[in-house]
Amino acid sequence: MKTKKISIGIIVSVVVLMLAMPVSAVAEEYMIGLSLAITGPTSDAGNPYAKGVEDYFRYANDMKLLGKDTIKYEIRDDKYETAITKRNFEEYLDMGMVFYLNYSTGSTLALKRDFEEVKMPTLPASYHAGNIEDSDYVFLPIASYSAQAIGLAEYLVANHDGKTPKVAMYVHPSAFGRGPVEDVKATVKAGLDMEIVEVVEHGKDLDVTGMLQRWKSKGVQYVISQTVQSPVATLLKGASRMDLVAGSFGEKGKITFMGAHYTGGNDLIALAGKAAENFYWTTSFITTSEESYAADTQIALAERYNRDDKTANSHNYAAGIIVAEVATEVIQRAKARGEEVNKKTLYQELLAMNGMNAFYSGTAVGPVTYSKDDHQGVDTLQLYAVQNGEFRAVGKPFIPEYTDKIK
Amino acid sequence: MSANRWLATGNYFTTYREEQRIFFTHIDRLLFAAFLTALFAWPFFFQASSKYMLIFDNILVAVIAVLGLNLVTGFGGLISVGHAAFVGVGAYTVACLAQIIGDQHVLITHAWPLMIVAGGLTGAVFGLIVGLPALRLRHLYLLMATLSFQMIFQWVVGFMDFFNQGQFIYVGRVYWFTGEVGRSVHYNFWYYALLITVVILGFGVRNLLRTRYGRSLVAVRDNDRAADAMGMHPGFTKVSAFGLAGFFAGVAGAMQAYLNRGAGFETFTLHESIQYLAMTIVGGLGSLPGTFFGPAAIKMLDLQMENLAEWAGHLLPSSLDLATGLRPLSFGLVIVLFLMFEPRGIANWWRILRSYVKLWPFRY
Amino acid sequence: MSYFLQLVFSGIVVGSIYALAAIGFVLIYKSSRVLNLAHGQIIATGAYITYVLTVWMGVPIYISFVMSMIVTFFLAMSVERIFLRRLIGEPIISVIMVTIGLMSIIDGLIYLTPFGSENFSFPPFLPREPIILWGTYLSYTQVTGVVITFILIGAFSWFFKKSTVGISMRAVSDDQMASMSIGISVPKVFGLAWATAGLTAAAAGGILGNITGLNFDTLHAFGILVFPVVILGGLDSLLGAVVAGILMGLIQQFAGGYLDGNWGLNGTGQVLPYILLLVLLLFKPHGLFGTYEIERV
């Protein structure tokens, strides 16, 4: 009998929990869904990202940027598991979602065909170039990892003093890491004057001294990394112990370390400490360490919703803000045209976002541009270098040339 | 047998044959048939959302995988922490074939039952290979061996180009007699396909346990030296148990590949293996009804935790990260509490319920 | 030549961290025959406690290191008391599953704190210059790791050989019934075993956290690597754990140094321990120093 009572109790509590859903408001509500890893692998990036998205949508609703209408946003944790992302996606579809925000490389690739079939415009947090291959509906918010790596390669070739520079690549052992390697190799084939000495896929190495010695003996001068911050921090700490970190760009006899979007940010400085000095980082986002109006806005938004300092200054927070901004912007544009807001019209708005209609977001260094052939939003990249424990901008924003040449 | 074949309460067996029956009374049989019909018929009356259909489909896939795991760990006593690797083998059989011959190829889309069986057979082969250490190892050591297979599988899939280096490999939509199974009916279609597979395999396992092989499996688990002395072959039994588990897992994996329309590396990690093991234990090690309860319980728990987190998120918006830490916590707690207080799993509750109902209105 | 030497020294220092992690594992197995799959999580917890004591409470790092060892000592003891006491006598799979459940519980608890999803790093407290030994580079942190490992090994060896408590732990691992009959409290010994395992785990976590920074993903994966090490060394041998740890570190470094990059291989250091584990299990399951148990069918 106890089992019967328990099972009835469970059924009752289940029903109660399911009924605890909010009632929809009278004015229009546009549903936007986000499924990401708030716990689980890469949650150190996912957590601030979720906060960025949430804060911007709350801001849009509070400031009534859509007039009477509001954005009903739904943020779920999928623990980086594709099965759960798929489930969340299906549920959002049933809830009448008009725009989708995704996160991990694995799930974006897995659901790519679903996006095609239901014609749902999607902005993932993974800038893997494979996401937009064979896909009309996936739009990368900023330049892909490949474009970033190519941008770094072009910069080092342009600023290298001497003969053909020798470059090693340090990548994550997954599709996320390997993506840019092929494209950088293609760039070298297409004429970029650079030699790729080695491509190393790191593991959970605790000590990279052997690898660094090998690189030193092979004459490696630059390292382009595409991975997350923790392995780069280990690399930098090892290199600084061996006194291998270049003091200035391209310093002879030393190695200049460079990395793409997810390698950098304040977390890297927190993890690597002094060893991060003169690490060159590229991304399309602003950093709050450089004084700018945009940086102030980002921090103000975080303060408005009581976020801690770490989140406020995180580049993942900025990344979250931009996708929310783009989503809000397309809804605004569709409404301004007097059209019904659904995934079809929003998709059209995305495709039209170029030329005069490019969208200037505060958090990025360049405009968000999309078209039928261009599914990378902010094509512009900015190079940063760590100086005195903070990222400082180096040069002006640039667009890599070779990304078009290797298509 | 008692005179009344419908309502016999209690134990009236007079021959071994009678004791081996699956259904003891006519009412048992009737109720079961009604239950099965309900399982097949309910989608016609209630339109479940895609999300829930997907969840049911995932539960059924897990049931098939756990059928295999229960066979080897529950009935055979051989601990396997590499079950997700077997499931992965089945899924990648279909996916790699799709990669080689093109994912819209006739074999993949039209001959999909064949593909599923092929996935099962590959899983069986892989299982036999992994089962070989079972000839020499026991308990903990076997666990380590299966763990190392799991890690090697993960590395190989992530590394080799043949598996697209862990990236998602696509499998096309299948064709049924009425044409292509489109998006709107995809989950319903696979629900039926999975349900039919579960019923067939479930009966298969139940019957297997009635045969000589099934009994020798249990005998080997209990005391393999005595079993050897009685003329059974413990080595053969153990290795073939792994092979069978591999077959079930391969079928589950192949169906999962079709369900998700592809295979990606993240679905076959150590974490998944642990989930399968947890489902087996929570359901009830070594009991057939347990293999149905376990996956349902664990997946429903996950779902409810998600709902709870969302509900809490509506109350306190910034507690999203607080509430989502509850999912691994609840998963671990459920396992530990079951093991501490109900080691025989949910199947035990079911057994108590059934025996109570069977004897009612008598007490004993 | 210096490349080879560098690999050797790197292997030894990395290996002693593995050894430190493995000691705790072996301690628990040695006394209670329990495979503690949650050991990685306890290591992570130890690392976080050290961080909390150092950064949030401002305790000097040397003291906080020792304090976190003491705190984890009691934490592990209470874990044993609450969860595992009931399971004495149950089949081995139940006990292993409980530790698997524990893994998830500790995971969940860590995610409830900010540690689960953010990166932290210890303030530097050792000189940052490298120690240069015959052309190879070592860091102070790594050398400290080696020194602490060997101190702990020495302490435990003495403990098990000479002290009464240590001897009673060895007695319990040999034969529980016999130990009970001479008056040793078996449950107490189990608790003590877990507690000392917690101690070493905290030490390992502290050192690990210093080297890699506090990223939960990284600390997480460390727990699984302990298995090949303990099997190589023998599940119930402390000396074996140390030797195997160092061997494993060497193997990983050599794999990374000589195998990677040739024949299109990459990341072999990750998979080689498991292949080795498999081979060992098939031919020499009791490892290098473990007690020889005939487990054939």
Short mmCIF file of C-alpha atoms in Angstrom, two decimals, chain C residues 45-256:
data_model
loop_
_atom_site.label_atom_id
_atom_site.label_comp_id
_atom_site.label_asym_id
_atom_site.label_seq_id
_atom_site.Cartn_x
_atom_site.Cartn_y
_atom_site.Cartn_z
CA THR C 45 36.72 19.07 -3.93
CA GLY C 46 40.09 19.15 -2.21
CA ALA C 47 41.34 21.64 -4.79
CA TYR C 48 38.35 23.89 -4.31
CA ILE C 49 38.58 23.78 -0.53
CA THR C 50 42.22 24.82 -0.76
CA TYR C 51 41.19 27.67 -3.03
CA VAL C 52 38.43 28.79 -0.71
CA LEU C 53 40.75 28.77 2.27
CA THR C 54 43.51 30.60 0.43
CA VAL C 55 41.61 33.21 -1.51
CA TRP C 56 38.33 33.75 0.28
CA MET C 57 39.58 33.39 3.81
CA GLY C 58 43.05 34.74 3.30
CA VAL C 59 44.88 31.90 4.94
CA PRO C 60 48.52 31.57 3.82
CA ILE C 61 48.79 28.86 1.25
CA TYR C 62 51.01 26.48 3.16
CA ILE C 63 48.59 26.39 6.05
CA SER C 64 45.52 26.20 3.85
CA PHE C 65 47.05 23.25 2.05
CA VAL C 66 47.32 21.34 5.29
CA MET C 67 43.95 22.57 6.49
CA SER C 68 42.21 21.43 3.35
CA MET C 69 43.77 18.03 3.83
CA ILE C 70 42.25 17.91 7.30
CA VAL C 71 38.87 19.14 6.11
CA THR C 72 38.77 16.60 3.31
CA PHE C 73 39.84 13.97 5.84
CA PHE C 74 36.62 14.53 7.73
CA LEU C 75 34.51 14.98 4.65
CA ALA C 76 35.60 11.66 3.22
CA MET C 77 35.05 9.98 6.56
CA SER C 78 31.50 11.28 6.72
CA VAL C 79 30.88 10.20 3.14
CA GLU C 80 31.88 6.70 4.11
CA ARG C 81 29.76 6.80 7.21
CA ILE C 82 26.63 8.05 5.50
CA PHE C 83 26.67 6.19 2.24
CA LEU C 84 28.86 3.15 2.46
CA ARG C 85 28.36 1.88 5.96
CA ARG C 86 25.05 0.32 4.99
CA LEU C 87 26.60 -1.50 2.13
CA ILE C 88 29.06 -3.67 3.97
CA GLY C 89 28.41 -7.15 2.73
CA GLU C 90 26.46 -6.24 -0.35
CA PRO C 91 27.67 -7.53 -3.72
CA ILE C 92 30.54 -5.59 -5.17
CA ILE C 93 28.51 -4.13 -8.00
CA SER C 94 26.21 -2.34 -5.58
CA VAL C 95 29.12 -0.72 -3.84
CA ILE C 96 30.68 0.37 -7.11
CA MET C 97 27.38 1.77 -8.26
CA VAL C 98 27.09 3.72 -5.04
CA THR C 99 30.43 5.34 -5.72
CA ILE C 100 29.19 6.10 -9.22
CA GLY C 101 26.14 7.70 -7.67
CA LEU C 102 28.44 9.61 -5.34
CA MET C 103 30.27 10.88 -8.37
CA SER C 104 27.09 12.47 -9.64
CA ILE C 105 26.14 13.81 -6.24
CA ILE C 106 29.46 15.55 -5.75
CA ASP C 107 29.26 16.82 -9.32
CA GLY C 108 25.87 18.31 -8.62
CA LEU C 109 27.05 19.88 -5.39
CA ILE C 110 30.00 21.46 -7.15
CA TYR C 111 27.72 22.84 -9.86
CA LEU C 112 25.62 24.46 -7.18
CA THR C 113 28.64 26.49 -6.21
CA PRO C 114 30.22 28.94 -8.64
CA PHE C 115 33.16 26.56 -8.98
CA GLY C 116 31.35 24.28 -11.33
CA SER C 117 31.05 26.72 -14.15
CA GLU C 118 33.81 29.27 -13.74
CA ASN C 119 37.56 29.31 -13.96
CA PHE C 120 39.68 30.19 -11.01
CA SER C 121 43.36 30.16 -10.42
CA PHE C 122 45.56 30.10 -7.40
CA PRO C 123 47.60 33.16 -6.62
CA PRO C 124 51.21 32.40 -7.41
CA PHE C 125 53.17 31.67 -4.28
CA LEU C 126 56.26 29.97 -5.59
CA PRO C 127 58.99 31.62 -7.63
CA ARG C 128 58.12 31.61 -11.29
CA GLU C 129 61.58 31.01 -12.60
CA PRO C 130 62.24 27.55 -13.77
CA ILE C 131 64.71 25.20 -12.23
CA ILE C 132 67.17 24.22 -14.87
CA LEU C 133 68.67 20.82 -14.46
CA TRP C 134 71.03 19.58 -17.18
CA GLY C 135 69.19 21.50 -19.84
CA THR C 136 65.72 20.51 -18.76
CA TYR C 137 63.14 22.86 -17.34
CA LEU C 138 61.15 22.15 -14.22
CA SER C 139 58.85 24.39 -12.31
CA TYR C 140 58.84 24.91 -8.58
CA THR C 141 55.23 23.77 -8.44
CA GLN C 142 56.07 20.48 -10.06
CA VAL C 143 59.03 19.86 -7.80
CA THR C 144 56.89 20.68 -4.80
CA GLY C 145 54.44 18.11 -6.10
CA VAL C 146 57.13 15.46 -6.25
CA VAL C 147 58.41 16.34 -2.80
CA ILE C 148 54.95 16.21 -1.25
CA THR C 149 54.25 12.91 -2.95
CA PHE C 150 57.34 11.32 -1.55
CA ILE C 151 56.77 12.75 1.90
CA LEU C 152 53.29 11.29 1.91
CA ILE C 153 54.54 7.93 0.63
CA GLY C 154 57.13 7.84 3.35
CA ALA C 155 54.57 8.80 5.97
CA PHE C 156 52.13 6.15 4.85
CA SER C 157 54.70 3.43 4.55
CA TRP C 158 55.79 4.12 8.11
CA PHE C 159 52.16 4.32 9.16
CA PHE C 160 51.25 0.97 7.72
CA LYS C 161 54.35 -0.81 8.92
CA LYS C 162 54.80 0.55 12.40
CA SER C 163 51.69 2.13 13.85
CA THR C 164 48.96 0.06 15.42
CA VAL C 165 46.23 1.69 13.42
CA GLY C 166 48.09 1.04 10.20
CA ILE C 167 48.64 -2.58 11.03
CA SER C 168 45.01 -3.04 11.90
CA MET C 169 44.10 -1.57 8.51
CA ARG C 170 46.30 -4.10 6.81
CA ALA C 171 44.75 -6.84 8.91
CA VAL C 172 41.27 -5.82 7.86
CA SER C 173 42.23 -5.84 4.21
CA ASP C 174 43.60 -9.32 4.59
CA ASP C 175 40.76 -10.94 6.43
CA GLN C 176 37.83 -9.10 7.89
CA MET C 177 36.51 -11.93 10.02
CA ALA C 178 39.84 -12.64 11.61
CA SER C 179 40.40 -8.97 12.40
CA MET C 180 37.00 -8.71 13.99
CA SER C 181 37.76 -11.69 16.13
CA ILE C 182 40.80 -10.00 17.60
CA GLY C 183 38.85 -6.89 18.36
CA ILE C 184 39.59 -4.54 15.50
CA SER C 185 36.62 -2.38 14.67
CA VAL C 186 36.18 -3.00 10.96
CA PRO C 187 33.77 -0.11 10.30
CA LYS C 188 36.17 2.27 12.01
CA VAL C 189 38.96 1.06 9.80
CA PHE C 190 36.86 1.64 6.70
CA GLY C 191 36.12 5.15 7.83
CA LEU C 192 39.79 5.76 8.45
CA ALA C 193 40.73 4.40 5.04
CA TRP C 194 38.38 6.77 3.32
CA ALA C 195 39.55 9.62 5.46
CA THR C 196 43.20 9.10 4.59
CA ALA C 197 42.22 8.77 0.96
CA GLY C 198 40.52 12.13 1.27
CA LEU C 199 43.72 13.54 2.71
CA THR C 200 45.84 12.48 -0.22
CA ALA C 201 43.13 13.53 -2.64
CA ALA C 202 43.20 17.03 -1.22
CA ALA C 203 46.97 17.14 -1.58
CA ALA C 204 46.71 15.96 -5.18
CA GLY C 205 43.96 18.45 -5.86
CA GLY C 206 45.93 21.31 -4.43
CA ILE C 207 48.94 20.59 -6.58
CA LEU C 208 46.85 19.89 -9.65
CA GLY C 209 44.91 23.08 -9.18
CA ASN C 210 48.13 25.00 -9.06
CA ILE C 211 49.37 23.54 -12.30
CA THR C 212 46.28 23.56 -14.48
CA GLY C 213 44.13 26.20 -12.87
CA LEU C 214 40.74 25.40 -11.39
CA ASN C 215 38.60 24.32 -14.29
CA PHE C 216 36.08 21.68 -13.35
CA ASP C 217 36.21 19.94 -16.72
CA THR C 218 39.95 19.42 -16.43
CA LEU C 219 39.81 18.20 -12.86
CA HIS C 220 36.90 15.94 -13.72
CA ALA C 221 38.75 13.99 -16.38
CA PHE C 222 41.62 13.31 -14.04
CA GLY C 223 39.66 10.81 -12.01
CA ILE C 224 39.35 8.32 -14.84
CA LEU C 225 43.06 8.32 -15.55
CA VAL C 226 43.67 6.87 -12.09
CA PHE C 227 42.42 3.42 -13.16
CA PRO C 228 45.18 2.46 -15.56
CA VAL C 229 47.68 3.64 -12.98
CA VAL C 230 46.35 1.52 -10.15
CA ILE C 231 45.93 -1.55 -12.27
CA LEU C 232 49.48 -1.18 -13.54
CA GLY C 233 50.74 -0.91 -10.02
CA GLY C 234 48.48 -3.47 -8.48
CA LEU C 235 45.25 -2.53 -6.80
CA ASP C 236 46.47 -3.11 -3.29
CA SER C 237 50.02 -1.94 -3.36
CA LEU C 238 51.03 1.56 -2.33
CA LEU C 239 54.50 1.21 -3.74
CA GLY C 240 52.92 -0.05 -6.92
CA ALA C 241 50.76 3.05 -7.14
CA VAL C 242 53.83 5.28 -6.97
CA VAL C 243 55.87 3.29 -9.45
CA ALA C 244 52.93 2.94 -11.81
CA GLY C 245 52.10 6.61 -11.55
CA ILE C 246 55.58 7.59 -12.56
CA LEU C 247 55.65 4.97 -15.30
CA MET C 248 52.36 6.24 -16.65
CA GLY C 249 53.65 9.80 -16.66
CA LEU C 250 56.72 8.66 -18.56
CA ILE C 251 54.65 6.70 -21.06
CA GLN C 252 52.41 9.67 -21.73
CA GLN C 253 55.32 12.01 -22.22
CA PHE C 254 57.14 9.63 -24.53
CA ALA C 255 53.98 9.00 -26.51
CA GLY C 256 53.46 12.71 -26.88
#
